Amino acid sequence: MIGVFGGTFDPIHFGHLRPALEILQDLSLDEIRFVPLNTAVHRAQPVATARQRLAMVQAAVADQPGFVVDARELRRAGGSYSYDTLASLRLELGPQLPICLLTGLDAFAELPTWHRWEEIAGMAHLVVMRRPGADEATGPKLRRWLEPRLAADPAALARSPGGLILLRDVTQLDISATAIRSRIAQALSPRFLLPTSVLAFIEREGLYRS
Ligand code: ATP
């Protein structure tokens, strides 16, 4: 069973990495693939280039066994749709391997706006990580839809390729890429919010300065 964690990663930070490690270990995943998206569909475009965001994700996961980078969205022109990513992963991995799509609760609350979202939820399990400030984010319609799909425990996920939703409590780290970019723009240090290797890259490239 593998995990797939998509994001802008502009930049990647401990609010991504620590919850992902907990999911890797608690669900006994073989690996988590970090998939930097190319062109955002639901939000403002990233500040750092695709090359820079890929380099930061590579630096962040380099010394963590089980964390890998998957650059498939960066190789595909145009908007990054989770549906396309999953379809291409399914072609590569076959129809039977359980795939867990990791999302923060804030991103999950937007699920009904995602392109072909119900098919996405059939192609993979959704593992939703609670995120500070996002607790009341899901509306009544989404809650009604998810209730019959809720997995009672992580072991259930390994028994089917997709279709279940698992809500997970992870260490709550109130860190966002927006806040990191904003501190750097104000000439304040974002140290201890993200890996040293990522910060070194940001400084070398002069990223996010105003
Ligand atoms: P930005 O501030 O630029 O919007 P972000 O910090 O939210 O960025 P993204 O790359 O947009 O980071 O997030 C990718 C995924 O990681 C999303 O599913 C998001 O919900 C989740 N995520 C980001 N930060 C956290 C966090 N601190 N705790 C839990 N999940 C998070």
Coordinates of N, CA and C and ligand atoms in Angstrom, one line a residue:
M1 N 0.9 -1.2 0.0 CA 0.0 0.0 0.0 C 0.9 1.2 0.0
I2 N 0.6 2.2 -0.9 CA 1.4 3.4 -0.9 C 0.5 4.7 -0.7
G3 N 1.2 5.7 -0.3 CA 0.6 7.0 -0.1 C 1.0 8.0 -1.2
V4 N 0.1 8.9 -1.5 CA 0.4 9.9 -2.5 C 0.0 11.2 -1.9
F5 N 1.0 12.1 -1.9 CA 0.8 13.4 -1.2 C 1.1 14.5 -2.2
G6 N 0.0 15.1 -2.7 CA 0.2 16.2 -3.7 C 0.1 17.6 -3.0
G7 N 0.9 18.5 -3.5 CA 0.8 19.9 -3.0 C 1.6 20.8 -3.8
T8 N 1.4 22.1 -3.5 CA 2.2 23.1 -4.2 C 3.7 23.0 -3.6
F9 N 3.8 22.8 -2.3 CA 5.1 22.7 -1.7 C 5.9 23.9 -2.0
D10 N 5.4 25.1 -1.7 CA 6.0 26.4 -2.1 C 6.2 27.2 -0.8
P11 N 7.1 26.8 0.1 CA 7.9 25.6 0.1 C 7.3 24.5 0.9
I12 N 7.9 23.3 0.8 CA 7.6 22.1 1.7 C 8.0 22.5 3.1
H13 N 7.3 22.1 4.2 CA 7.6 22.4 5.6 C 7.2 21.3 6.5
F14 N 7.5 21.5 7.8 CA 7.3 20.4 8.8 C 5.8 20.1 8.9
G15 N 4.9 21.0 8.6 CA 3.5 20.8 8.6 C 3.1 19.7 7.6
H16 N 3.9 19.6 6.5 CA 3.7 18.5 5.6 C 4.4 17.2 6.0
L17 N 5.6 17.4 6.5 CA 6.5 16.2 6.7 C 6.2 15.4 7.9
R18 N 5.9 16.1 9.0 CA 5.7 15.3 10.3 C 4.4 14.5 10.2
P19 N 3.2 15.1 9.7 CA 2.0 14.3 9.6 C 2.2 13.2 8.6
A20 N 3.0 13.5 7.5 CA 3.2 12.4 6.5 C 4.0 11.2 7.1
L21 N 5.0 11.5 7.9 CA 5.7 10.4 8.6 C 4.8 9.6 9.5
E22 N 3.9 10.3 10.2 CA 3.0 9.6 11.1 C 2.1 8.7 10.3
I23 N 1.6 9.1 9.2 CA 0.8 8.3 8.3 C 1.6 7.1 7.7
L24 N 2.8 7.4 7.3 CA 3.7 6.3 6.7 C 3.8 5.2 7.8
Q25 N 4.1 5.6 9.0 CA 4.3 4.6 10.1 C 3.0 4.0 10.6
D26 N 2.0 4.8 10.9 CA 0.8 4.3 11.5 C 0.0 3.3 10.5
L27 N 0.1 3.6 9.2 CA -0.6 2.8 8.2 C 0.3 1.7 7.6
S28 N 1.5 1.7 8.1 CA 2.5 0.7 7.5 C 2.6 0.8 6.0
L29 N 2.6 2.1 5.5 CA 2.7 2.2 4.0 C 4.1 1.8 3.6
D30 N 4.2 1.3 2.3 CA 5.5 1.0 1.8 C 6.3 2.3 1.4
E31 N 5.6 3.3 1.0 CA 6.2 4.6 0.6 C 5.1 5.6 0.6
I32 N 5.6 6.9 0.7 CA 4.7 8.0 0.3 C 5.4 8.8 -0.8
R33 N 4.7 9.0 -1.9 CA 5.2 9.8 -3.0 C 4.7 11.2 -2.9
F34 N 5.7 12.1 -2.8 CA 5.4 13.6 -2.8 C 5.3 14.0 -4.2
V35 N 4.1 14.6 -4.6 CA 3.9 15.0 -5.9 C 3.7 16.5 -6.0
P36 N 4.7 17.2 -6.4 CA 4.6 18.7 -6.5 C 3.7 18.9 -7.7
L37 N 2.6 19.8 -7.5 CA 1.8 20.1 -8.7 C 2.4 21.1 -9.6
N38 N 2.0 21.1 -10.8 CA 2.6 22.0 -11.8 C 1.9 23.3 -11.8
T39 N 0.7 23.4 -12.5 CA -0.1 24.6 -12.5 C -1.2 24.4 -11.5
A40 N -1.4 25.3 -10.6 CA -2.5 25.1 -9.6 C -3.8 25.3 -10.3
V41 N -4.9 24.5 -9.9 CA -6.2 24.7 -10.5 C -7.1 25.5 -9.6
H42 N -6.9 25.3 -8.3 CA -7.8 25.9 -7.3 C -7.3 27.1 -6.5
R43 N -6.1 27.6 -6.9 CA -5.5 28.6 -6.0 C -4.5 29.4 -6.9
A44 N -3.9 30.4 -6.2 CA -3.0 31.3 -6.9 C -1.8 30.4 -7.3
Q45 N -1.1 30.8 -8.4 CA 0.0 30.1 -8.9 C 1.2 30.2 -7.9
P46 N 2.0 29.1 -7.8 CA 3.1 29.1 -6.9 C 4.1 30.3 -7.2
V47 N 4.9 30.7 -6.2 CA 5.9 31.7 -6.3 C 7.1 31.1 -6.9
A48 N 7.6 30.0 -6.3 CA 8.8 29.4 -6.8 C 8.5 28.6 -8.1
T49 N 9.5 28.4 -8.9 CA 9.3 27.7 -10.1 C 9.2 26.2 -9.8
A50 N 8.7 25.5 -10.9 CA 8.6 24.0 -10.7 C 9.9 23.4 -10.4
R51 N 11.0 23.9 -11.0 CA 12.3 23.3 -10.7 C 12.7 23.6 -9.2
Q52 N 12.4 24.8 -8.8 CA 12.8 25.1 -7.4 C 12.0 24.3 -6.4
R53 N 10.7 24.1 -6.7 CA 9.8 23.4 -5.7 C 10.2 21.9 -5.7
L54 N 10.5 21.4 -6.9 CA 11.0 20.0 -7.0 C 12.3 19.8 -6.2
A55 N 13.2 20.8 -6.3 CA 14.5 20.7 -5.6 C 14.3 20.7 -4.1
M56 N 13.3 21.5 -3.7 CA 13.1 21.6 -2.2 C 12.5 20.4 -1.7
V57 N 11.5 19.7 -2.4 CA 10.9 18.5 -2.0 C 12.0 17.4 -2.0
Q58 N 12.9 17.4 -3.0 CA 14.0 16.4 -3.0 C 14.9 16.5 -1.8
A59 N 15.2 17.8 -1.5 CA 16.1 18.0 -0.3 C 15.4 17.6 1.0
A60 N 14.1 17.8 1.1 CA 13.3 17.6 2.3 C 13.2 16.1 2.6
V61 N 13.1 15.2 1.5 CA 12.8 13.8 1.7 C 14.1 13.0 1.6
A62 N 15.2 13.6 1.3 CA 16.4 12.8 0.9 C 16.8 11.8 2.0
D63 N 16.7 12.2 3.3 CA 17.2 11.2 4.3 C 16.1 10.5 5.1
Q64 N 14.9 10.5 4.5 CA 13.8 9.7 5.2 C 13.4 8.5 4.3
P65 N 13.8 7.3 4.8 CA 13.4 6.1 4.1 C 11.9 6.1 4.0
G66 N 11.4 5.7 2.8 CA 10.0 5.6 2.5 C 9.4 6.8 1.9
F67 N 10.1 8.0 2.0 CA 9.6 9.2 1.3 C 10.3 9.3 0.0
V68 N 9.5 9.4 -1.1 CA 10.0 9.6 -2.4 C 9.4 10.7 -3.2
V69 N 10.0 11.2 -4.2 CA 9.5 12.3 -4.9 C 9.0 11.8 -6.3
D70 N 7.8 12.3 -6.7 CA 7.3 11.8 -7.9 C 7.0 13.1 -8.8
A71 N 7.7 13.2 -9.8 CA 7.7 14.5 -10.6 C 6.7 14.4 -11.8
R72 N 5.7 13.4 -11.8 CA 4.9 13.3 -13.0 C 4.1 14.5 -13.3
E73 N 3.6 15.2 -12.3 CA 2.8 16.4 -12.6 C 3.6 17.5 -13.3
L74 N 4.9 17.6 -12.9 CA 5.7 18.6 -13.5 C 6.1 18.3 -15.0
R75 N 6.0 17.0 -15.3 CA 6.3 16.6 -16.7 C 5.0 16.8 -17.6
R76 N 3.9 17.0 -17.0 CA 2.6 17.2 -17.8 C 2.3 18.6 -17.9
A77 N 2.1 19.1 -19.1 CA 1.8 20.5 -19.3 C 0.3 20.8 -18.8
G78 N 0.1 22.0 -18.4 CA -1.3 22.4 -18.1 C -1.6 22.2 -16.6
G79 N -2.9 22.3 -16.3 CA -3.4 22.2 -14.9 C -3.1 20.8 -14.3
S80 N -2.9 20.8 -13.0 CA -2.6 19.5 -12.3 C -3.9 19.0 -11.7
Y81 N -4.4 18.0 -12.2 CA -5.6 17.4 -11.7 C -5.3 16.1 -11.0
S82 N -5.8 15.9 -9.8 CA -5.5 14.7 -9.0 C -6.0 13.5 -9.8
Y83 N -7.2 13.7 -10.5 CA -7.7 12.6 -11.3 C -6.7 12.1 -12.3
D84 N -6.0 13.0 -13.0 CA -5.0 12.5 -14.0 C -3.9 11.9 -13.4
T85 N -3.4 12.4 -12.2 CA -2.3 11.8 -11.5 C -2.6 10.4 -11.1
L86 N -3.8 10.2 -10.5 CA -4.2 8.9 -10.1 C -4.4 7.9 -11.2
A87 N -4.9 8.4 -12.3 CA -5.1 7.6 -13.5 C -3.8 7.1 -14.0
S88 N -2.8 8.0 -14.0 CA -1.5 7.6 -14.5 C -0.8 6.7 -13.5
L89 N -1.0 6.9 -12.2 CA -0.4 5.9 -11.2 C -1.1 4.6 -11.3
R90 N -2.4 4.6 -11.6 CA -3.1 3.3 -11.7 C -2.5 2.5 -12.9
L91 N -2.2 3.2 -14.0 CA -1.6 2.5 -15.2 C -0.3 1.9 -14.8
E92 N 0.5 2.7 -14.0 CA 1.8 2.2 -13.6 C 1.7 1.0 -12.6
L93 N 0.8 1.2 -11.6 CA 0.9 0.2 -10.5 C -0.2 -0.9 -10.6
G94 N -1.1 -0.7 -11.5 CA -2.1 -1.8 -11.7 C -3.4 -1.4 -10.9
P95 N -4.5 -2.1 -11.1 CA -5.7 -1.8 -10.5 C -5.9 -2.2 -9.0
Q96 N -5.0 -3.1 -8.5 CA -5.3 -3.7 -7.2 C -4.6 -3.1 -6.1
L97 N -3.4 -2.5 -6.3 CA -2.6 -1.9 -5.2 C -3.4 -0.8 -4.5
P98 N -3.6 -1.0 -3.1 CA -4.2 0.1 -2.4 C -3.4 1.4 -2.5
I99 N -4.1 2.5 -2.9 CA -3.4 3.8 -2.9 C -4.1 4.7 -1.9
C100 N -3.3 5.4 -1.1 CA -3.9 6.4 -0.1 C -3.5 7.8 -0.6
L101 N -4.5 8.6 -0.9 CA -4.3 10.0 -1.3 C -4.3 10.8 0.0
L102 N -3.2 11.4 0.4 CA -3.2 12.2 1.6 C -3.6 13.6 1.4
T103 N -4.5 14.1 2.2 CA -4.8 15.5 2.1 C -5.0 16.1 3.5
G104 N -4.7 17.4 3.6 CA -5.1 18.1 4.9 C -6.6 18.3 4.9
L105 N -7.1 18.5 6.1 CA -8.6 18.7 6.2 C -9.1 19.9 5.4
D106 N -8.3 20.9 5.3 CA -8.7 22.1 4.5 C -8.8 21.8 3.1
A107 N -7.9 21.0 2.5 CA -8.0 20.7 1.1 C -9.1 19.7 0.9
F108 N -9.3 18.7 1.8 CA -10.4 17.8 1.7 C -11.8 18.4 1.6
A109 N -11.9 19.5 2.4 CA -13.2 20.2 2.5 C -13.6 20.8 1.1
E110 N -12.6 20.9 0.2 CA -12.8 21.5 -1.1 C -13.1 20.3 -2.1
L111 N -13.0 19.1 -1.7 CA -13.1 17.9 -2.6 C -14.2 18.0 -3.6
P112 N -15.5 18.4 -3.2 CA -16.5 18.5 -4.3 C -16.3 19.4 -5.4
T113 N -15.2 20.3 -5.3 CA -14.9 21.2 -6.4 C -13.8 20.6 -7.3
W114 N -13.3 19.5 -6.9 CA -12.2 18.9 -7.7 C -12.8 18.2 -8.9
H115 N -12.0 18.3 -10.0 CA -12.3 17.7 -11.3 C -12.5 16.1 -11.1
R116 N -13.7 15.6 -11.4 CA -14.1 14.2 -11.3 C -13.8 13.6 -9.9
W117 N -14.3 14.4 -8.9 CA -13.9 14.0 -7.6 C -14.5 12.7 -7.1
E118 N -15.7 12.3 -7.6 CA -16.2 11.0 -7.1 C -15.4 9.9 -7.7
E119 N -14.9 10.0 -8.9 CA -14.1 9.0 -9.5 C -12.8 8.9 -8.7
I120 N -12.2 10.0 -8.3 CA -11.0 10.1 -7.5 C -11.2 9.2 -6.3
A121 N -12.3 9.5 -5.6 CA -12.6 8.8 -4.3 C -12.8 7.3 -4.5
G122 N -13.1 6.9 -5.8 CA -13.2 5.4 -6.0 C -11.9 4.8 -6.4
M123 N -11.0 5.6 -7.0 CA -9.7 5.1 -7.4 C -8.7 4.9 -6.3
A124 N -8.9 5.7 -5.2 CA -7.9 5.6 -4.1 C -8.7 5.8 -2.8
H125 N -8.0 5.5 -1.7 CA -8.6 5.9 -0.4 C -8.1 7.3 -0.1
L126 N -8.9 8.0 0.6 CA -8.5 9.4 1.0 C -8.2 9.3 2.5
V127 N -6.9 9.7 2.8 CA -6.5 9.8 4.2 C -6.4 11.3 4.5
V128 N -7.3 11.7 5.4 CA -7.5 13.1 5.7 C -6.8 13.5 7.0
M129 N -5.8 14.4 7.0 CA -5.1 14.7 8.2 C -5.7 16.0 8.8
R130 N -6.0 15.9 10.0 CA -6.6 17.1 10.7 C -5.5 18.2 10.6
R131 N -6.0 19.5 10.5 CA -5.1 20.6 10.4 C -5.6 21.7 11.2
P132 N -4.7 22.4 12.0 CA -5.2 23.5 12.9 C -6.0 24.5 12.1
G133 N -7.1 24.9 12.6 CA -7.9 25.9 12.0 C -8.9 25.4 11.0
A134 N -8.9 24.1 10.7 CA -9.7 23.5 9.6 C -10.8 22.6 10.1
D135 N -11.0 22.5 11.5 CA -11.9 21.5 12.0 C -13.3 21.5 11.5
E136 N -13.9 22.7 11.3 CA -15.3 22.8 10.9 C -15.4 23.0 9.4
A137 N -14.3 22.6 8.7 CA -14.3 23.0 7.3 C -15.2 22.2 6.4
T138 N -15.6 21.0 6.7 CA -16.5 20.2 5.8 C -17.9 20.6 6.0
G139 N -18.6 20.9 4.9 CA -20.0 21.2 4.9 C -20.9 20.0 5.1
P140 N -22.2 20.2 5.4 CA -23.1 19.1 5.7 C -23.2 18.1 4.5
K141 N -23.1 18.6 3.2 CA -23.3 17.7 2.1 C -22.1 16.8 2.0
L142 N -20.9 17.3 2.2 CA -19.7 16.4 2.2 C -19.7 15.4 3.3
R143 N -20.2 15.9 4.5 CA -20.2 15.0 5.7 C -21.2 13.8 5.4
R144 N -22.4 14.1 4.8 CA -23.3 13.0 4.5 C -22.7 12.1 3.5
W145 N -22.0 12.6 2.5 CA -21.4 11.7 1.5 C -20.3 10.9 2.1
L146 N -19.5 11.4 3.1 CA -18.4 10.6 3.5 C -18.7 9.6 4.6
E147 N -19.8 9.8 5.3 CA -20.1 8.9 6.4 C -20.2 7.4 6.1
P148 N -20.9 7.0 5.0 CA -20.9 5.6 4.7 C -19.5 5.1 4.2
R149 N -18.6 6.0 3.9 CA -17.3 5.6 3.3 C -16.2 5.6 4.4
L150 N -16.6 6.0 5.6 CA -15.5 6.1 6.6 C -14.9 4.8 7.0
A151 N -13.6 4.7 7.1 CA -13.0 3.5 7.5 C -12.8 3.5 9.0
A152 N -13.2 2.3 9.6 CA -13.1 2.3 11.1 C -11.7 2.3 11.5
D153 N -10.8 1.6 10.8 CA -9.4 1.6 11.3 C -8.5 1.5 10.0
P154 N -7.2 1.8 10.2 CA -6.3 1.8 9.1 C -6.2 0.5 8.4
A155 N -6.4 -0.6 9.1 CA -6.2 -2.0 8.5 C -7.2 -2.2 7.4
A156 N -8.4 -1.5 7.5 CA -9.4 -1.7 6.4 C -8.9 -1.3 5.1
L157 N -8.0 -0.3 5.1 CA -7.5 0.3 3.8 C -6.7 -0.7 3.0
A158 N -6.0 -1.6 3.7 CA -5.2 -2.5 2.9 C -6.0 -3.6 2.2
R159 N -7.3 -3.7 2.5 CA -8.1 -4.8 1.9 C -8.8 -4.4 0.6
S160 N -8.7 -3.1 0.2 CA -9.3 -2.8 -1.1 C -8.4 -1.7 -1.7
P161 N -8.5 -1.6 -3.1 CA -7.6 -0.6 -3.7 C -8.0 0.9 -3.5
G162 N -9.2 1.1 -3.1 CA -9.7 2.5 -2.9 C -11.1 2.5 -2.4
G163 N -11.6 3.8 -2.3 CA -13.0 3.9 -2.0 C -13.3 4.3 -0.5
L164 N -12.4 4.2 0.4 CA -12.6 4.5 1.8 C -12.0 5.9 2.2
I165 N -12.6 6.4 3.3 CA -12.0 7.7 3.8 C -11.6 7.4 5.2
L166 N -10.3 7.9 5.5 CA -9.8 7.7 6.9 C -9.5 9.1 7.4
L167 N -10.1 9.5 8.6 CA -9.8 10.7 9.2 C -8.7 10.5 10.2
R168 N -7.6 11.2 10.2 CA -6.5 10.9 11.1 C -6.1 12.1 11.9
D169 N -5.9 11.8 13.2 CA -5.3 12.9 14.1 C -3.8 12.7 13.9
V170 N -3.2 13.8 13.5 CA -1.7 13.8 13.4 C -1.3 15.0 14.3
T171 N 0.0 15.0 14.6 CA 0.5 16.2 15.4 C 0.1 17.5 14.7
Q172 N -0.5 18.3 15.5 CA -1.0 19.6 14.9 C 0.0 20.6 14.9
L173 N 0.5 20.9 13.7 CA 1.5 21.9 13.5 C 0.9 23.1 12.7
D174 N 0.7 24.2 13.3 CA 0.1 25.3 12.6 C 1.1 26.1 11.8
I175 N 1.6 25.4 10.7 CA 2.6 25.9 9.8 C 1.9 26.0 8.4
S176 N 2.1 27.1 7.7 CA 1.7 27.1 6.3 C 2.8 27.7 5.5
A177 N 2.8 27.3 4.2 CA 3.8 27.9 3.3 C 3.6 29.4 3.2
T178 N 2.3 29.8 3.2 CA 2.0 31.3 3.1 C 2.7 32.0 4.2
A179 N 2.6 31.5 5.5 CA 3.3 32.2 6.6 C 4.8 32.2 6.4
I180 N 5.4 31.1 5.9 CA 6.8 31.1 5.7 C 7.2 32.1 4.7
R181 N 6.5 32.2 3.6 CA 6.8 33.1 2.5 C 6.7 34.6 3.1
S182 N 5.7 34.8 3.9 CA 5.5 36.1 4.4 C 6.6 36.5 5.4
R183 N 7.1 35.6 6.2 CA 8.2 35.9 7.1 C 9.4 36.3 6.3
I184 N 9.7 35.5 5.3 CA 10.9 35.8 4.5 C 10.8 37.1 3.8
A185 N 9.6 37.5 3.3 CA 9.4 38.7 2.6 C 9.6 39.9 3.6
Q186 N 9.4 39.6 4.9 CA 9.6 40.7 5.9 C 11.0 40.6 6.5
A187 N 11.9 39.8 5.9 CA 13.3 39.6 6.3 C 13.3 39.0 7.7
L188 N 12.3 38.2 8.1 CA 12.3 37.4 9.3 C 12.7 36.0 9.0
S189 N 13.3 35.3 10.0 CA 13.7 33.9 9.7 C 12.5 32.9 9.9
P190 N 12.4 31.9 8.9 CA 11.4 30.9 9.1 C 12.1 29.6 9.7
R191 N 13.3 29.8 10.3 CA 14.0 28.6 10.8 C 13.1 27.9 11.8
F192 N 13.3 26.6 11.9 CA 12.6 25.6 12.7 C 11.1 25.4 12.3
L193 N 10.7 25.9 11.1 CA 9.4 25.6 10.6 C 9.6 24.6 9.4
L194 N 10.8 24.5 8.9 CA 11.0 23.6 7.7 C 12.5 23.1 7.8
P195 N 12.8 22.1 7.0 CA 14.1 21.5 7.2 C 15.2 22.4 6.8
T196 N 16.4 22.3 7.5 CA 17.5 23.1 7.2 C 17.9 23.1 5.8
S197 N 17.9 21.9 5.2 CA 18.3 21.8 3.8 C 17.4 22.6 2.8
V198 N 16.1 22.7 3.2 CA 15.2 23.5 2.3 C 15.5 25.0 2.5
L199 N 15.7 25.3 3.8 CA 16.0 26.8 4.1 C 17.3 27.2 3.4
A200 N 18.3 26.3 3.4 CA 19.6 26.6 2.7 C 19.3 26.8 1.2
F201 N 18.5 26.0 0.6 CA 18.1 26.2 -0.8 C 17.5 27.6 -1.1
I202 N 16.5 27.9 -0.2 CA 15.7 29.1 -0.3 C 16.7 30.3 -0.3
E203 N 17.6 30.2 0.7 CA 18.6 31.4 0.8 C 19.5 31.5 -0.4
R204 N 20.0 30.3 -0.8 CA 20.9 30.3 -2.0 C 20.2 30.9 -3.2
E205 N 18.9 30.6 -3.4 CA 18.2 31.1 -4.6 C 17.6 32.5 -4.4
G206 N 17.7 33.0 -3.2 CA 17.0 34.3 -2.9 C 15.5 34.2 -3.0
L207 N 14.9 33.1 -2.7 CA 13.5 32.9 -2.9 C 12.7 33.7 -1.9
Y208 N 11.5 34.1 -2.3 CA 10.4 34.7 -1.4 C 10.8 36.1 -0.8
R209 N 11.9 36.6 -1.2 CA 12.2 38.0 -0.7 C 11.4 39.0 -1.4
S210 N 11.0 40.1 -0.7 CA 10.1 41.0 -1.3 C 10.8 41.8 -2.4
Ligands
ATP1 P1 -0.1 27.7 1.2 O1 0.1 28.3 2.5 O2 0.8 28.2 0.1 O3 -1.5 27.6 0.7 P2 0.2 25.0 2.4 O4 1.1 25.3 3.6 O5 -1.3 24.9 2.7 O6 0.5 26.2 1.3 P3 0.2 23.1 0.3 O7 1.4 22.7 -0.5 O8 -0.8 23.9 -0.4 O9 0.8 23.8 1.6 O10 -0.5 21.8 0.9 C1 -0.4 20.5 0.4 C2 -1.3 19.6 1.2 O11 -0.7 19.6 2.6 C3 -2.7 20.0 1.4 O12 -3.5 18.8 1.4 C4 -2.7 20.7 2.8 O13 -4.0 20.6 3.4 C5 -1.7 19.9 3.5 N1 -1.1 20.6 4.6 C6 -0.3 21.7 4.5 N2 0.1 22.2 5.7 C7 -0.4 21.3 6.6 C8 -0.3 21.3 8.0 N3 0.3 22.2 8.7 N4 -0.9 20.3 8.7 C9 -1.6 19.3 7.9 N5 -1.8 19.3 6.6 C10 -1.1 20.3 5.9

